[in-house]
């Protein structure tokens, strides 16, 4: 959207919660949707590639085709919403970790997992659930003697560093006001996570 539009929609709705009433909203929304479609396409391509690496070409191409035609992916790839990105980034991180620990993948798979995890958490806070998954995969690899203790420690530290660098690096507000921004995240989680959605997520609220 660019700096000017981002500032326009972040400052004018503060305390109002009605971004749709800001002049120029619909045009900016249409402009931003293109980036979402491209990001969705890239995540599906990466997921297909990781699946090929794990289970072969036939399964990988089949999985990529099914994801590309999946109504969830198609619908969320055409609107400015974060659930599609969250799903893609979390799945990329999960598969990259499996490749790294169980298929003796190169360090680039660890880099991909760390960056994808950081992007998942940036997309939506439930992305943090990839962290216990990562810990479980790593622990199982250690128990199964697919990695030494030193390798596990170094890889875990590198993974966490990549997550933090990605999270902070792609959220410029954290550079200037980290305490305030993280406080807003916690407040938002308490407000939205402690009550159901207004319209009811399932069965029309019944």
Short mmCIF file of C-alpha atoms in Angstrom, two decimals:
data_model
loop_
_atom_site.label_atom_id
_atom_site.label_comp_id
_atom_site.label_asym_id
_atom_site.label_seq_id
_atom_site.Cartn_x
_atom_site.Cartn_y
_atom_site.Cartn_z
CA UNK A 1 0.00 0.00 0.00
CA UNK A 2 2.93 2.30 0.53
CA UNK A 3 3.84 4.61 3.37
CA UNK A 4 1.26 7.34 2.71
CA UNK A 5 -1.74 5.03 2.49
CA UNK A 6 -0.57 3.04 5.49
CA UNK A 7 -0.35 6.21 7.59
CA UNK A 8 -3.73 7.38 6.31
CA UNK A 9 -5.54 4.26 7.41
CA UNK A 10 -3.62 3.80 10.66
CA UNK A 11 -4.07 7.31 12.06
CA UNK A 12 -7.62 8.18 11.00
CA UNK A 13 -9.25 5.11 12.48
CA UNK A 14 -7.48 5.20 15.82
CA UNK A 15 -10.19 4.92 18.45
CA UNK A 16 -12.94 4.49 15.83
CA UNK A 17 -12.49 0.96 14.50
CA UNK A 18 -14.21 1.77 11.18
CA UNK A 19 -11.48 1.66 8.55
CA UNK A 20 -14.08 1.25 5.81
CA UNK A 21 -15.30 4.82 6.35
CA UNK A 22 -11.91 6.39 5.59
CA UNK A 23 -11.97 8.06 2.13
CA UNK A 24 -10.15 6.02 -0.50
CA UNK A 25 -10.51 2.77 1.42
CA UNK A 26 -11.97 0.70 -1.41
CA UNK A 27 -9.29 1.77 -3.89
CA UNK A 28 -6.51 1.03 -1.44
CA UNK A 29 -8.06 -2.33 -0.66
CA UNK A 30 -8.10 -3.24 -4.34
CA UNK A 31 -4.47 -2.17 -4.72
CA UNK A 32 -3.37 -4.27 -1.75
CA UNK A 33 -5.20 -7.40 -2.91
CA UNK A 34 -2.71 -7.93 -5.72
CA UNK A 35 0.11 -8.48 -3.25
CA UNK A 36 -2.02 -11.00 -1.34
CA UNK A 37 -2.66 -13.00 -4.51
CA UNK A 38 1.05 -13.06 -5.35
CA UNK A 39 1.99 -14.07 -1.80
CA UNK A 40 -0.58 -16.88 -1.82
CA UNK A 41 0.74 -18.18 -5.15
CA UNK A 42 4.33 -18.14 -3.86
CA UNK A 43 3.46 -19.99 -0.66
CA UNK A 44 1.61 -22.69 -2.62
CA UNK A 45 4.60 -23.11 -4.96
CA UNK A 46 7.00 -23.41 -2.00
CA UNK A 47 4.70 -25.90 -0.29
CA UNK A 48 4.59 -28.01 -3.43
CA UNK A 49 8.38 -27.94 -3.64
CA UNK A 50 8.79 -29.03 -0.04
CA UNK A 51 6.28 -31.83 -0.55
CA UNK A 52 8.25 -33.00 -3.59
CA UNK A 53 11.38 -33.03 -1.42
CA UNK A 54 9.67 -35.16 1.21
CA UNK A 55 7.42 -37.52 -0.73
CA UNK A 56 8.34 -37.33 -4.40
CA UNK A 57 7.26 -35.54 -7.55
CA UNK A 58 3.85 -37.15 -8.01
CA UNK A 59 2.64 -36.39 -4.49
CA UNK A 60 4.18 -32.93 -4.54
CA UNK A 61 2.53 -31.91 -7.80
CA UNK A 62 -0.77 -33.38 -6.68
CA UNK A 63 -0.60 -31.49 -3.38
CA UNK A 64 0.32 -28.25 -5.15
CA UNK A 65 -2.57 -28.61 -7.59
CA UNK A 66 -5.06 -29.35 -4.82
CA UNK A 67 -3.85 -26.35 -2.82
CA UNK A 68 -4.03 -24.07 -5.86
CA UNK A 69 -7.64 -25.15 -6.52
CA UNK A 70 -8.72 -25.31 -2.87
CA UNK A 71 -11.65 -22.93 -2.22
CA UNK A 72 -10.04 -21.74 1.03
CA UNK A 73 -6.80 -20.75 -0.71
CA UNK A 74 -8.54 -19.25 -3.73
CA UNK A 75 -10.95 -17.19 -1.65
CA UNK A 76 -8.43 -15.88 0.87
CA UNK A 77 -5.95 -15.17 -1.94
CA UNK A 78 -8.38 -12.63 -3.38
CA UNK A 79 -9.11 -10.58 -0.26
CA UNK A 80 -7.02 -8.59 2.18
CA UNK A 81 -7.08 -11.09 5.03
CA UNK A 82 -4.36 -12.84 6.99
CA UNK A 83 -5.68 -16.38 7.50
CA UNK A 84 -4.42 -17.58 4.12
CA UNK A 85 -0.94 -16.20 4.78
CA UNK A 86 -0.92 -17.68 8.27
CA UNK A 87 -1.79 -21.13 6.92
CA UNK A 88 0.83 -20.97 4.18
CA UNK A 89 3.68 -19.72 6.35
CA UNK A 90 2.98 -22.16 9.19
CA UNK A 91 2.85 -25.12 6.81
CA UNK A 92 6.05 -24.03 5.06
CA UNK A 93 7.81 -23.77 8.43
CA UNK A 94 6.55 -27.20 9.51
CA UNK A 95 7.60 -28.96 6.31
CA UNK A 96 10.98 -27.18 6.18
CA UNK A 97 11.71 -28.31 9.74
CA UNK A 98 10.83 -31.90 8.86
CA UNK A 99 13.11 -31.77 5.82
CA UNK A 100 15.93 -30.29 7.89
CA UNK A 101 15.78 -32.78 10.76
CA UNK A 102 14.53 -35.95 9.09
CA UNK A 103 15.82 -35.72 5.52
CA UNK A 104 19.20 -34.20 6.38
CA UNK A 105 18.32 -31.04 4.52
CA UNK A 106 20.83 -28.23 4.19
CA UNK A 107 20.93 -25.24 6.53
CA UNK A 108 18.81 -23.33 4.02
CA UNK A 109 15.80 -25.36 5.11
CA UNK A 110 16.40 -24.16 8.66
CA UNK A 111 16.63 -20.60 7.36
CA UNK A 112 13.37 -21.07 5.46
CA UNK A 113 11.70 -22.48 8.58
CA UNK A 114 12.85 -19.58 10.75
CA UNK A 115 11.80 -16.88 8.29
CA UNK A 116 8.45 -18.57 7.60
CA UNK A 117 7.79 -18.83 11.34
CA UNK A 118 8.54 -15.15 11.83
CA UNK A 119 6.22 -14.25 8.94
CA UNK A 120 3.50 -16.53 10.33
CA UNK A 121 3.59 -14.80 13.72
CA UNK A 122 3.56 -11.42 11.98
CA UNK A 123 0.54 -12.47 9.95
CA UNK A 124 -1.49 -13.54 12.96
CA UNK A 125 -0.52 -14.26 16.54
CA UNK A 126 -1.62 -17.96 16.47
CA UNK A 127 1.50 -18.46 14.36
CA UNK A 128 3.34 -18.88 17.67
CA UNK A 129 1.99 -22.44 17.79
CA UNK A 130 4.67 -23.43 15.27
CA UNK A 131 7.24 -22.97 18.07
CA UNK A 132 6.15 -25.95 20.20
CA UNK A 133 5.87 -27.97 16.99
CA UNK A 134 9.44 -27.03 16.13
CA UNK A 135 10.56 -28.03 19.61
CA UNK A 136 8.82 -31.38 19.31
CA UNK A 137 10.34 -32.19 15.91
CA UNK A 138 13.78 -31.21 17.20
CA UNK A 139 13.44 -33.28 20.37
CA UNK A 140 12.29 -36.35 18.45
CA UNK A 141 15.24 -35.96 16.07
CA UNK A 142 17.58 -35.87 19.07
CA UNK A 143 16.01 -38.92 20.68
CA UNK A 144 16.13 -40.78 17.36
CA UNK A 145 19.83 -39.89 17.12
CA UNK A 146 19.42 -38.03 13.85
CA UNK A 147 21.35 -35.13 15.38
CA UNK A 148 23.88 -34.55 18.12
CA UNK A 149 23.12 -32.47 21.19
CA UNK A 150 25.50 -29.73 20.02
CA UNK A 151 23.84 -29.67 16.59
CA UNK A 152 20.41 -29.37 18.18
CA UNK A 153 21.46 -26.48 20.43
CA UNK A 154 23.15 -24.51 17.64
CA UNK A 155 20.30 -25.12 15.20
CA UNK A 156 17.67 -24.13 17.77
CA UNK A 157 19.48 -20.90 18.59
CA UNK A 158 19.83 -20.09 14.89
CA UNK A 159 16.16 -20.87 14.28
CA UNK A 160 14.98 -18.63 17.14
CA UNK A 161 17.30 -15.84 16.03
CA UNK A 162 15.84 -15.98 12.52
CA UNK A 163 12.31 -15.86 13.91
CA UNK A 164 13.10 -12.78 16.01
CA UNK A 165 15.01 -10.98 13.24
CA UNK A 166 12.17 -11.60 10.77
CA UNK A 167 9.49 -10.54 13.24
CA UNK A 168 11.25 -7.32 14.18
CA UNK A 169 12.69 -6.61 10.74
CA UNK A 170 9.36 -6.68 8.94
CA UNK A 171 7.49 -4.64 11.57
CA UNK A 172 9.04 -1.15 11.52
CA UNK A 173 6.88 0.09 14.41
CA UNK A 174 8.85 -2.22 16.70
CA UNK A 175 12.02 -0.35 15.83
CA UNK A 176 10.69 2.84 17.43
CA UNK A 177 8.27 1.70 20.13
CA UNK A 178 8.76 -1.99 20.92
CA UNK A 179 7.19 -1.88 24.39
CA UNK A 180 4.12 0.01 23.19
CA UNK A 181 3.61 -2.24 20.17
CA UNK A 182 3.93 -5.49 22.12
CA UNK A 183 1.59 -4.04 24.73
CA UNK A 184 -0.97 -3.46 22.01
CA UNK A 185 -0.58 -7.05 20.85
CA UNK A 186 -1.24 -8.36 24.35
CA UNK A 187 -4.23 -6.04 24.80
CA UNK A 188 -5.70 -7.07 21.47
CA UNK A 189 -5.30 -10.74 22.33
CA UNK A 190 -7.08 -10.27 25.63
CA UNK A 191 -9.93 -8.36 24.02
CA UNK A 192 -10.50 -10.65 21.04
CA UNK A 193 -9.50 -13.98 22.54
CA UNK A 194 -11.64 -13.62 25.63
CA UNK A 195 -14.95 -13.40 23.79
CA UNK A 196 -16.58 -14.90 20.68
CA UNK A 197 -16.83 -12.98 17.41
CA UNK A 198 -19.74 -10.58 17.15
CA UNK A 199 -21.62 -12.56 14.50
CA UNK A 200 -20.80 -15.98 15.85
CA UNK A 201 -18.21 -18.09 14.05
CA UNK A 202 -20.24 -21.29 13.93
CA UNK A 203 -23.92 -22.14 13.50
CA UNK A 204 -24.99 -18.48 13.37
CA UNK A 205 -23.91 -18.06 16.98
CA UNK A 206 -26.17 -20.82 18.28
#
